[in-house]
Amino acid sequence: MPSDAKIWIALGHTDMRRGMRGLALQVQESLKRDPHQGDLYIFRGRSGSLIKILWHDDFGMSLYAKRLEKGRFVWPSAKDGTVPISASALACLLSPVDIYRMAIFKAARLIIAR
């Protein structure tokens, strides 16, 4: 992934039966963006256990999917539009680490350190 690529979370729930063409059409029509620009678009289904990432590089369109065996992907509560995130936030989103638990441990360490 190029360092200048923007990463967008598509808010709300997406029909996860959609493939590359359907998600690219959603980016164009619903999100009012160009899916061929080189940005990454992340979609989550209603159950929250599956995400798909759509990305177009100079050679073609790619579609990545990740399904959780347990739990759900953390997602903003807004119903539509997009939210930009950083590459490190994407790495956290894709990692098996529970970010809520990490935040609790971090807060506990800060309290103990005082």
Short mmCIF file of N, CA, C and O in Angstrom, two decimals:
data_model
loop_
_atom_site.label_atom_id
_atom_site.label_comp_id
_atom_site.label_asym_id
_atom_site.label_seq_id
_atom_site.Cartn_x
_atom_site.Cartn_y
_atom_site.Cartn_z
N MET A 1 0.85 -1.17 0.00
CA MET A 1 0.00 0.00 0.00
C MET A 1 0.89 1.23 0.00
O MET A 1 1.79 1.35 0.82
N PRO A 2 0.64 2.18 -0.88
CA PRO A 2 1.45 3.39 -0.91
C PRO A 2 1.21 4.25 0.33
O PRO A 2 0.11 4.26 0.89
N SER A 3 2.22 4.98 0.74
CA SER A 3 2.11 5.78 1.96
C SER A 3 1.13 6.94 1.80
O SER A 3 0.61 7.45 2.79
N ASP A 4 0.87 7.38 0.57
CA ASP A 4 -0.05 8.50 0.37
C ASP A 4 -1.51 8.07 0.19
O ASP A 4 -2.38 8.91 0.02
N ALA A 5 -1.78 6.77 0.24
CA ALA A 5 -3.16 6.29 0.10
C ALA A 5 -3.96 6.63 1.34
O ALA A 5 -3.49 6.50 2.46
N LYS A 6 -5.18 7.09 1.12
CA LYS A 6 -6.08 7.37 2.24
C LYS A 6 -6.89 6.11 2.53
O LYS A 6 -7.16 5.31 1.65
N ILE A 7 -7.27 5.96 3.79
CA ILE A 7 -8.04 4.79 4.22
C ILE A 7 -9.37 5.29 4.75
O ILE A 7 -9.40 6.15 5.64
N TRP A 8 -10.45 4.76 4.21
CA TRP A 8 -11.80 5.21 4.58
C TRP A 8 -12.62 4.04 5.10
O TRP A 8 -12.66 2.99 4.50
N ILE A 9 -13.29 4.26 6.24
CA ILE A 9 -14.27 3.31 6.74
C ILE A 9 -15.62 3.74 6.19
O ILE A 9 -16.03 4.89 6.38
N ALA A 10 -16.29 2.83 5.50
CA ALA A 10 -17.65 3.09 5.02
C ALA A 10 -18.60 2.81 6.18
O ALA A 10 -18.68 1.68 6.66
N LEU A 11 -19.29 3.84 6.64
CA LEU A 11 -20.15 3.71 7.81
C LEU A 11 -21.42 2.94 7.48
O LEU A 11 -21.81 2.82 6.34
N GLY A 12 -22.06 2.47 8.51
CA GLY A 12 -23.29 1.70 8.35
C GLY A 12 -22.97 0.25 8.04
O GLY A 12 -21.84 -0.21 8.21
N HIS A 13 -23.98 -0.48 7.58
CA HIS A 13 -23.83 -1.90 7.28
C HIS A 13 -23.86 -2.09 5.76
O HIS A 13 -24.68 -1.49 5.08
N THR A 14 -22.98 -2.94 5.27
CA THR A 14 -22.88 -3.23 3.84
C THR A 14 -23.33 -4.66 3.59
O THR A 14 -23.07 -5.55 4.40
N ASP A 15 -23.99 -4.87 2.47
CA ASP A 15 -24.37 -6.22 2.06
C ASP A 15 -23.09 -6.95 1.67
O ASP A 15 -22.47 -6.64 0.66
N MET A 16 -22.68 -7.92 2.48
CA MET A 16 -21.41 -8.59 2.27
C MET A 16 -21.45 -9.61 1.12
O MET A 16 -20.43 -10.22 0.81
N ARG A 17 -22.60 -9.75 0.48
CA ARG A 17 -22.65 -10.59 -0.72
C ARG A 17 -22.04 -9.87 -1.91
O ARG A 17 -21.74 -10.48 -2.92
N ARG A 18 -21.84 -8.56 -1.78
CA ARG A 18 -21.27 -7.77 -2.86
C ARG A 18 -19.80 -8.12 -3.08
O ARG A 18 -19.06 -8.34 -2.14
N GLY A 19 -19.43 -8.11 -4.33
CA GLY A 19 -18.04 -8.35 -4.70
C GLY A 19 -17.37 -7.04 -5.09
O GLY A 19 -17.81 -5.95 -4.71
N MET A 20 -16.30 -7.15 -5.87
CA MET A 20 -15.54 -5.96 -6.26
C MET A 20 -16.38 -4.92 -6.98
O MET A 20 -16.34 -3.75 -6.65
N ARG A 21 -17.12 -5.38 -7.97
CA ARG A 21 -17.92 -4.42 -8.77
C ARG A 21 -19.01 -3.76 -7.94
O ARG A 21 -19.23 -2.56 -8.04
N GLY A 22 -19.70 -4.54 -7.13
CA GLY A 22 -20.76 -3.99 -6.30
C GLY A 22 -20.24 -2.99 -5.27
O GLY A 22 -20.85 -1.95 -5.04
N LEU A 23 -19.11 -3.30 -4.65
CA LEU A 23 -18.53 -2.38 -3.67
C LEU A 23 -17.97 -1.14 -4.35
O LEU A 23 -18.09 -0.03 -3.82
N ALA A 24 -17.36 -1.30 -5.53
CA ALA A 24 -16.86 -0.14 -6.28
C ALA A 24 -18.03 0.77 -6.67
O ALA A 24 -17.91 2.00 -6.60
N LEU A 25 -19.14 0.18 -7.05
CA LEU A 25 -20.33 0.97 -7.37
C LEU A 25 -20.85 1.70 -6.14
O LEU A 25 -21.27 2.86 -6.22
N GLN A 26 -20.81 1.05 -4.98
CA GLN A 26 -21.21 1.70 -3.73
C GLN A 26 -20.31 2.89 -3.41
O GLN A 26 -20.78 3.93 -2.97
N VAL A 27 -19.02 2.73 -3.64
CA VAL A 27 -18.08 3.84 -3.41
C VAL A 27 -18.44 5.01 -4.31
O VAL A 27 -18.48 6.17 -3.86
N GLN A 28 -18.75 4.74 -5.59
CA GLN A 28 -19.10 5.81 -6.53
C GLN A 28 -20.43 6.47 -6.20
O GLN A 28 -20.53 7.69 -6.13
N GLU A 29 -21.47 5.66 -6.00
CA GLU A 29 -22.82 6.21 -5.88
C GLU A 29 -23.15 6.69 -4.47
O GLU A 29 -23.71 7.76 -4.30
N SER A 30 -22.85 5.89 -3.46
CA SER A 30 -23.22 6.25 -2.10
C SER A 30 -22.20 7.17 -1.43
O SER A 30 -22.57 8.12 -0.74
N LEU A 31 -20.92 6.85 -1.62
CA LEU A 31 -19.88 7.62 -0.94
C LEU A 31 -19.38 8.79 -1.76
O LEU A 31 -18.60 9.60 -1.27
N LYS A 32 -19.78 8.85 -3.04
CA LYS A 32 -19.40 9.95 -3.95
C LYS A 32 -17.88 10.08 -4.07
O LYS A 32 -17.33 11.18 -4.03
N ARG A 33 -17.20 8.95 -4.21
CA ARG A 33 -15.75 8.94 -4.36
C ARG A 33 -15.38 8.06 -5.55
O ARG A 33 -16.18 7.27 -6.02
N ASP A 34 -14.15 8.21 -6.02
CA ASP A 34 -13.65 7.42 -7.13
C ASP A 34 -12.91 6.19 -6.61
O ASP A 34 -11.85 6.33 -5.99
N PRO A 35 -13.43 4.98 -6.83
CA PRO A 35 -12.78 3.78 -6.30
C PRO A 35 -11.45 3.45 -6.99
O PRO A 35 -10.71 2.61 -6.53
N HIS A 36 -11.15 4.11 -8.10
CA HIS A 36 -9.92 3.87 -8.86
C HIS A 36 -8.81 4.84 -8.50
O HIS A 36 -7.76 4.86 -9.14
N GLN A 37 -9.02 5.65 -7.46
CA GLN A 37 -8.07 6.70 -7.06
C GLN A 37 -6.88 6.17 -6.28
O GLN A 37 -5.90 6.86 -6.11
N GLY A 38 -6.96 4.95 -5.76
CA GLY A 38 -5.86 4.38 -4.99
C GLY A 38 -6.09 4.37 -3.49
O GLY A 38 -5.23 3.94 -2.73
N ASP A 39 -7.26 4.85 -3.05
CA ASP A 39 -7.60 4.82 -1.63
C ASP A 39 -8.15 3.44 -1.26
O ASP A 39 -8.62 2.69 -2.11
N LEU A 40 -8.10 3.13 0.04
CA LEU A 40 -8.68 1.88 0.56
C LEU A 40 -10.04 2.19 1.16
O LEU A 40 -10.20 3.19 1.87
N TYR A 41 -11.00 1.33 0.90
CA TYR A 41 -12.35 1.47 1.45
C TYR A 41 -12.67 0.19 2.23
O TYR A 41 -12.55 -0.91 1.71
N ILE A 42 -13.07 0.38 3.49
CA ILE A 42 -13.33 -0.76 4.38
C ILE A 42 -14.83 -0.83 4.65
O ILE A 42 -15.45 0.17 5.04
N PHE A 43 -15.40 -2.01 4.45
CA PHE A 43 -16.83 -2.23 4.64
C PHE A 43 -17.03 -3.32 5.68
O PHE A 43 -16.26 -4.26 5.77
N ARG A 44 -18.12 -3.19 6.46
CA ARG A 44 -18.46 -4.20 7.47
C ARG A 44 -19.90 -4.61 7.28
O ARG A 44 -20.78 -3.78 7.02
N GLY A 45 -20.17 -5.90 7.46
CA GLY A 45 -21.52 -6.42 7.35
C GLY A 45 -22.31 -6.21 8.63
O GLY A 45 -21.81 -5.72 9.64
N ARG A 46 -23.57 -6.59 8.59
CA ARG A 46 -24.48 -6.40 9.72
C ARG A 46 -24.04 -7.16 10.97
O ARG A 46 -24.12 -6.67 12.08
N SER A 47 -23.54 -8.38 10.80
CA SER A 47 -23.14 -9.19 11.96
C SER A 47 -21.87 -8.65 12.62
O SER A 47 -21.62 -8.92 13.79
N GLY A 48 -21.05 -7.92 11.86
CA GLY A 48 -19.84 -7.34 12.42
C GLY A 48 -18.64 -8.26 12.44
O GLY A 48 -17.56 -7.87 12.83
N SER A 49 -18.81 -9.50 11.99
CA SER A 49 -17.69 -10.45 12.04
C SER A 49 -16.89 -10.48 10.74
O SER A 49 -15.86 -11.14 10.68
N LEU A 50 -17.35 -9.80 9.71
CA LEU A 50 -16.67 -9.80 8.41
C LEU A 50 -16.44 -8.38 7.93
O LEU A 50 -17.35 -7.54 8.00
N ILE A 51 -15.22 -8.11 7.47
CA ILE A 51 -14.95 -6.85 6.79
C ILE A 51 -14.35 -7.16 5.43
O ILE A 51 -13.74 -8.21 5.23
N LYS A 52 -14.57 -6.24 4.50
CA LYS A 52 -13.96 -6.32 3.17
C LYS A 52 -13.26 -4.99 2.91
O LYS A 52 -13.76 -3.93 3.27
N ILE A 53 -12.10 -5.09 2.28
CA ILE A 53 -11.31 -3.90 1.95
C ILE A 53 -11.14 -3.87 0.43
O ILE A 53 -10.64 -4.82 -0.17
N LEU A 54 -11.58 -2.77 -0.17
CA LEU A 54 -11.47 -2.57 -1.61
C LEU A 54 -10.33 -1.60 -1.88
O LEU A 54 -10.26 -0.54 -1.25
N TRP A 55 -9.46 -1.96 -2.82
CA TRP A 55 -8.31 -1.11 -3.13
C TRP A 55 -7.95 -1.26 -4.59
O TRP A 55 -7.90 -2.38 -5.11
N HIS A 56 -7.70 -0.14 -5.25
CA HIS A 56 -7.26 -0.15 -6.64
C HIS A 56 -5.86 0.42 -6.70
O HIS A 56 -5.62 1.56 -6.28
N ASP A 57 -4.91 -0.37 -7.21
CA ASP A 57 -3.57 0.15 -7.43
C ASP A 57 -3.43 0.43 -8.93
O ASP A 57 -4.41 0.44 -9.66
N ASP A 58 -2.23 0.65 -9.40
CA ASP A 58 -2.02 0.96 -10.82
C ASP A 58 -2.31 -0.21 -11.74
O ASP A 58 -2.39 -0.04 -12.95
N PHE A 59 -2.46 -1.41 -11.17
CA PHE A 59 -2.61 -2.60 -11.99
C PHE A 59 -4.02 -3.17 -12.00
O PHE A 59 -4.37 -3.92 -12.89
N GLY A 60 -4.81 -2.85 -11.00
CA GLY A 60 -6.17 -3.37 -10.96
C GLY A 60 -6.78 -3.30 -9.58
O GLY A 60 -6.18 -2.81 -8.63
N MET A 61 -8.00 -3.79 -9.50
CA MET A 61 -8.77 -3.76 -8.26
C MET A 61 -8.46 -5.00 -7.42
O MET A 61 -8.32 -6.09 -7.95
N SER A 62 -8.36 -4.81 -6.10
CA SER A 62 -8.16 -5.91 -5.16
C SER A 62 -9.26 -5.87 -4.12
O SER A 62 -9.71 -4.80 -3.72
N LEU A 63 -9.66 -7.05 -3.67
CA LEU A 63 -10.66 -7.16 -2.62
C LEU A 63 -10.12 -8.12 -1.57
O LEU A 63 -9.81 -9.28 -1.87
N TYR A 64 -9.98 -7.62 -0.36
CA TYR A 64 -9.49 -8.41 0.77
C TYR A 64 -10.63 -8.62 1.74
O TYR A 64 -11.46 -7.74 1.92
N ALA A 65 -10.66 -9.76 2.37
CA ALA A 65 -11.71 -10.06 3.36
C ALA A 65 -11.09 -10.65 4.61
O ALA A 65 -10.08 -11.36 4.54
N LYS A 66 -11.69 -10.33 5.75
CA LYS A 66 -11.27 -10.93 7.02
C LYS A 66 -12.52 -11.22 7.83
O LYS A 66 -13.37 -10.36 8.03
N ARG A 67 -12.61 -12.47 8.30
CA ARG A 67 -13.74 -12.89 9.14
C ARG A 67 -13.20 -13.29 10.50
O ARG A 67 -12.21 -14.01 10.62
N LEU A 68 -13.86 -12.81 11.55
CA LEU A 68 -13.48 -13.17 12.91
C LEU A 68 -14.20 -14.44 13.33
O LEU A 68 -15.40 -14.60 13.05
N GLU A 69 -13.48 -15.33 13.98
CA GLU A 69 -14.09 -16.54 14.51
C GLU A 69 -14.97 -16.21 15.72
O GLU A 69 -16.01 -16.80 15.92
N LYS A 70 -14.49 -15.26 16.55
CA LYS A 70 -15.24 -14.81 17.73
C LYS A 70 -15.22 -13.29 17.74
O LYS A 70 -14.26 -12.67 17.33
N GLY A 71 -16.27 -12.70 18.25
CA GLY A 71 -16.31 -11.26 18.42
C GLY A 71 -16.73 -10.52 17.16
O GLY A 71 -17.15 -11.12 16.17
N ARG A 72 -16.60 -9.20 17.25
CA ARG A 72 -17.01 -8.31 16.16
C ARG A 72 -15.96 -7.24 15.96
O ARG A 72 -15.25 -6.88 16.89
N PHE A 73 -15.88 -6.72 14.75
CA PHE A 73 -15.00 -5.59 14.48
C PHE A 73 -15.61 -4.33 15.09
O PHE A 73 -16.82 -4.11 15.00
N VAL A 74 -14.77 -3.53 15.73
CA VAL A 74 -15.22 -2.26 16.30
C VAL A 74 -15.50 -1.31 15.15
O VAL A 74 -14.69 -1.17 14.24
N TRP A 75 -16.66 -0.62 15.22
CA TRP A 75 -17.09 0.21 14.09
C TRP A 75 -17.75 1.48 14.61
O TRP A 75 -18.45 1.45 15.61
N PRO A 76 -17.56 2.61 13.93
CA PRO A 76 -18.26 3.85 14.33
C PRO A 76 -19.78 3.65 14.25
O PRO A 76 -20.26 2.86 13.44
N SER A 77 -20.52 4.37 15.06
CA SER A 77 -21.97 4.16 15.15
C SER A 77 -22.77 4.94 14.12
O SER A 77 -23.96 4.70 13.98
N ALA A 78 -22.17 5.86 13.38
CA ALA A 78 -22.92 6.64 12.37
C ALA A 78 -23.46 5.71 11.28
O ALA A 78 -22.92 4.63 11.05
N LYS A 79 -24.54 6.14 10.63
CA LYS A 79 -25.24 5.28 9.68
C LYS A 79 -24.74 5.39 8.24
O LYS A 79 -24.90 4.46 7.47
N ASP A 80 -24.19 6.53 7.84
CA ASP A 80 -23.75 6.65 6.45
C ASP A 80 -22.56 7.59 6.34
O ASP A 80 -22.19 8.27 7.29
N GLY A 81 -21.95 7.60 5.15
CA GLY A 81 -20.77 8.42 4.92
C GLY A 81 -19.49 7.63 5.14
O GLY A 81 -19.50 6.40 5.14
N THR A 82 -18.40 8.35 5.31
CA THR A 82 -17.10 7.72 5.52
C THR A 82 -16.37 8.42 6.65
O THR A 82 -16.65 9.57 6.97
N VAL A 83 -15.43 7.70 7.23
CA VAL A 83 -14.55 8.23 8.25
C VAL A 83 -13.12 7.87 7.85
O VAL A 83 -12.84 6.70 7.59
N PRO A 84 -12.22 8.87 7.77
CA PRO A 84 -10.83 8.53 7.45
C PRO A 84 -10.13 7.97 8.68
O PRO A 84 -10.39 8.39 9.80
N ILE A 85 -9.25 6.98 8.47
CA ILE A 85 -8.45 6.44 9.55
C ILE A 85 -6.99 6.35 9.09
O ILE A 85 -6.71 6.39 7.89
N SER A 86 -6.10 6.22 10.03
CA SER A 86 -4.67 6.11 9.71
C SER A 86 -4.30 4.66 9.42
O SER A 86 -5.06 3.73 9.72
N ALA A 87 -3.11 4.48 8.87
CA ALA A 87 -2.62 3.12 8.61
C ALA A 87 -2.45 2.34 9.91
O ALA A 87 -2.72 1.14 9.97
N SER A 88 -2.02 3.02 10.97
CA SER A 88 -1.87 2.33 12.26
C SER A 88 -3.23 1.93 12.82
O SER A 88 -3.37 0.87 13.44
N ALA A 89 -4.26 2.75 12.61
CA ALA A 89 -5.61 2.38 13.05
C ALA A 89 -6.12 1.18 12.26
O ALA A 89 -6.78 0.30 12.82
N LEU A 90 -5.78 1.11 10.97
CA LEU A 90 -6.15 -0.06 10.17
C LEU A 90 -5.45 -1.30 10.69
O LEU A 90 -6.05 -2.36 10.81
N ALA A 91 -4.18 -1.18 11.04
CA ALA A 91 -3.44 -2.32 11.59
C ALA A 91 -4.08 -2.80 12.89
O ALA A 91 -4.22 -4.01 13.11
N CYS A 92 -4.52 -1.87 13.73
CA CYS A 92 -5.21 -2.25 14.97
C CYS A 92 -6.54 -2.93 14.67
O CYS A 92 -6.91 -3.90 15.33
N LEU A 93 -7.25 -2.41 13.69
CA LEU A 93 -8.54 -2.98 13.31
C LEU A 93 -8.38 -4.42 12.84
O LEU A 93 -9.18 -5.28 13.17
N LEU A 94 -7.30 -4.70 12.10
CA LEU A 94 -7.08 -6.03 11.55
C LEU A 94 -6.40 -6.99 12.51
O LEU A 94 -6.39 -8.19 12.28
N SER A 95 -5.81 -6.45 13.57
CA SER A 95 -5.08 -7.31 14.51
C SER A 95 -6.06 -8.04 15.43
O SER A 95 -7.17 -7.58 15.66
N PRO A 96 -5.62 -9.15 16.00
CA PRO A 96 -6.49 -9.90 16.91
C PRO A 96 -6.56 -9.31 18.31
O PRO A 96 -7.19 -9.88 19.19
N VAL A 97 -5.94 -8.17 18.54
CA VAL A 97 -5.91 -7.56 19.86
C VAL A 97 -7.23 -6.85 20.12
O VAL A 97 -7.73 -6.11 19.27
N ASP A 98 -7.79 -7.05 21.28
CA ASP A 98 -9.03 -6.39 21.69
C ASP A 98 -8.67 -4.97 22.14
O ASP A 98 -8.09 -4.79 23.21
N ILE A 99 -9.04 -3.96 21.34
CA ILE A 99 -8.61 -2.60 21.66
C ILE A 99 -9.27 -2.07 22.92
O ILE A 99 -8.71 -1.23 23.60
N TYR A 100 -10.46 -2.56 23.25
CA TYR A 100 -11.09 -2.12 24.49
C TYR A 100 -10.29 -2.59 25.70
O TYR A 100 -10.07 -1.87 26.64
N ARG A 101 -9.86 -3.86 25.65
CA ARG A 101 -9.06 -4.40 26.73
C ARG A 101 -7.73 -3.64 26.83
O ARG A 101 -7.25 -3.36 27.91
N MET A 102 -7.13 -3.31 25.67
CA MET A 102 -5.88 -2.55 25.67
C MET A 102 -6.09 -1.18 26.34
O MET A 102 -5.26 -0.74 27.13
N ALA A 103 -7.20 -0.52 26.04
CA ALA A 103 -7.47 0.79 26.62
C ALA A 103 -7.65 0.69 28.12
O ALA A 103 -7.17 1.54 28.88
N ILE A 104 -8.30 -0.37 28.59
CA ILE A 104 -8.50 -0.56 30.03
C ILE A 104 -7.16 -0.79 30.72
O ILE A 104 -6.87 -0.20 31.75
N PHE A 105 -6.31 -1.65 30.12
CA PHE A 105 -5.00 -1.90 30.72
C PHE A 105 -4.14 -0.65 30.72
O PHE A 105 -3.44 -0.37 31.68
N LYS A 106 -4.21 0.13 29.66
CA LYS A 106 -3.42 1.37 29.57
C LYS A 106 -3.88 2.34 30.65
O LYS A 106 -3.07 2.94 31.35
N ALA A 107 -5.19 2.47 30.82
CA ALA A 107 -5.71 3.37 31.86
C ALA A 107 -5.31 2.87 33.25
O ALA A 107 -4.95 3.67 34.12
N ALA A 108 -5.34 1.56 33.46
CA ALA A 108 -4.96 1.00 34.77
C ALA A 108 -3.49 1.26 35.05
O ALA A 108 -3.12 1.61 36.17
N ARG A 109 -2.63 1.15 34.05
CA ARG A 109 -1.19 1.41 34.24
C ARG A 109 -0.95 2.87 34.59
O ARG A 109 -0.11 3.20 35.39
N LEU A 110 -1.73 3.78 33.97
CA LEU A 110 -1.58 5.21 34.26
C LEU A 110 -1.97 5.50 35.72
O LEU A 110 -1.33 6.27 36.40
N ILE A 111 -3.04 4.86 36.18
CA ILE A 111 -3.49 5.07 37.57
C ILE A 111 -2.47 4.52 38.55
O ILE A 111 -2.13 5.15 39.54
N ILE A 112 -1.93 3.31 38.25
CA ILE A 112 -0.96 2.68 39.13
C ILE A 112 0.33 3.50 39.17
O ILE A 112 0.96 3.65 40.22
N ALA A 113 0.72 4.08 38.03
CA ALA A 113 1.96 4.85 37.96
C ALA A 113 1.90 6.12 38.81
O ALA A 113 2.92 6.64 39.25
N ARG A 114 0.73 6.63 39.05
CA ARG A 114 0.58 7.87 39.83
C ARG A 114 0.74 7.57 41.24
O ARG A 114 1.15 7.65 42.16
#
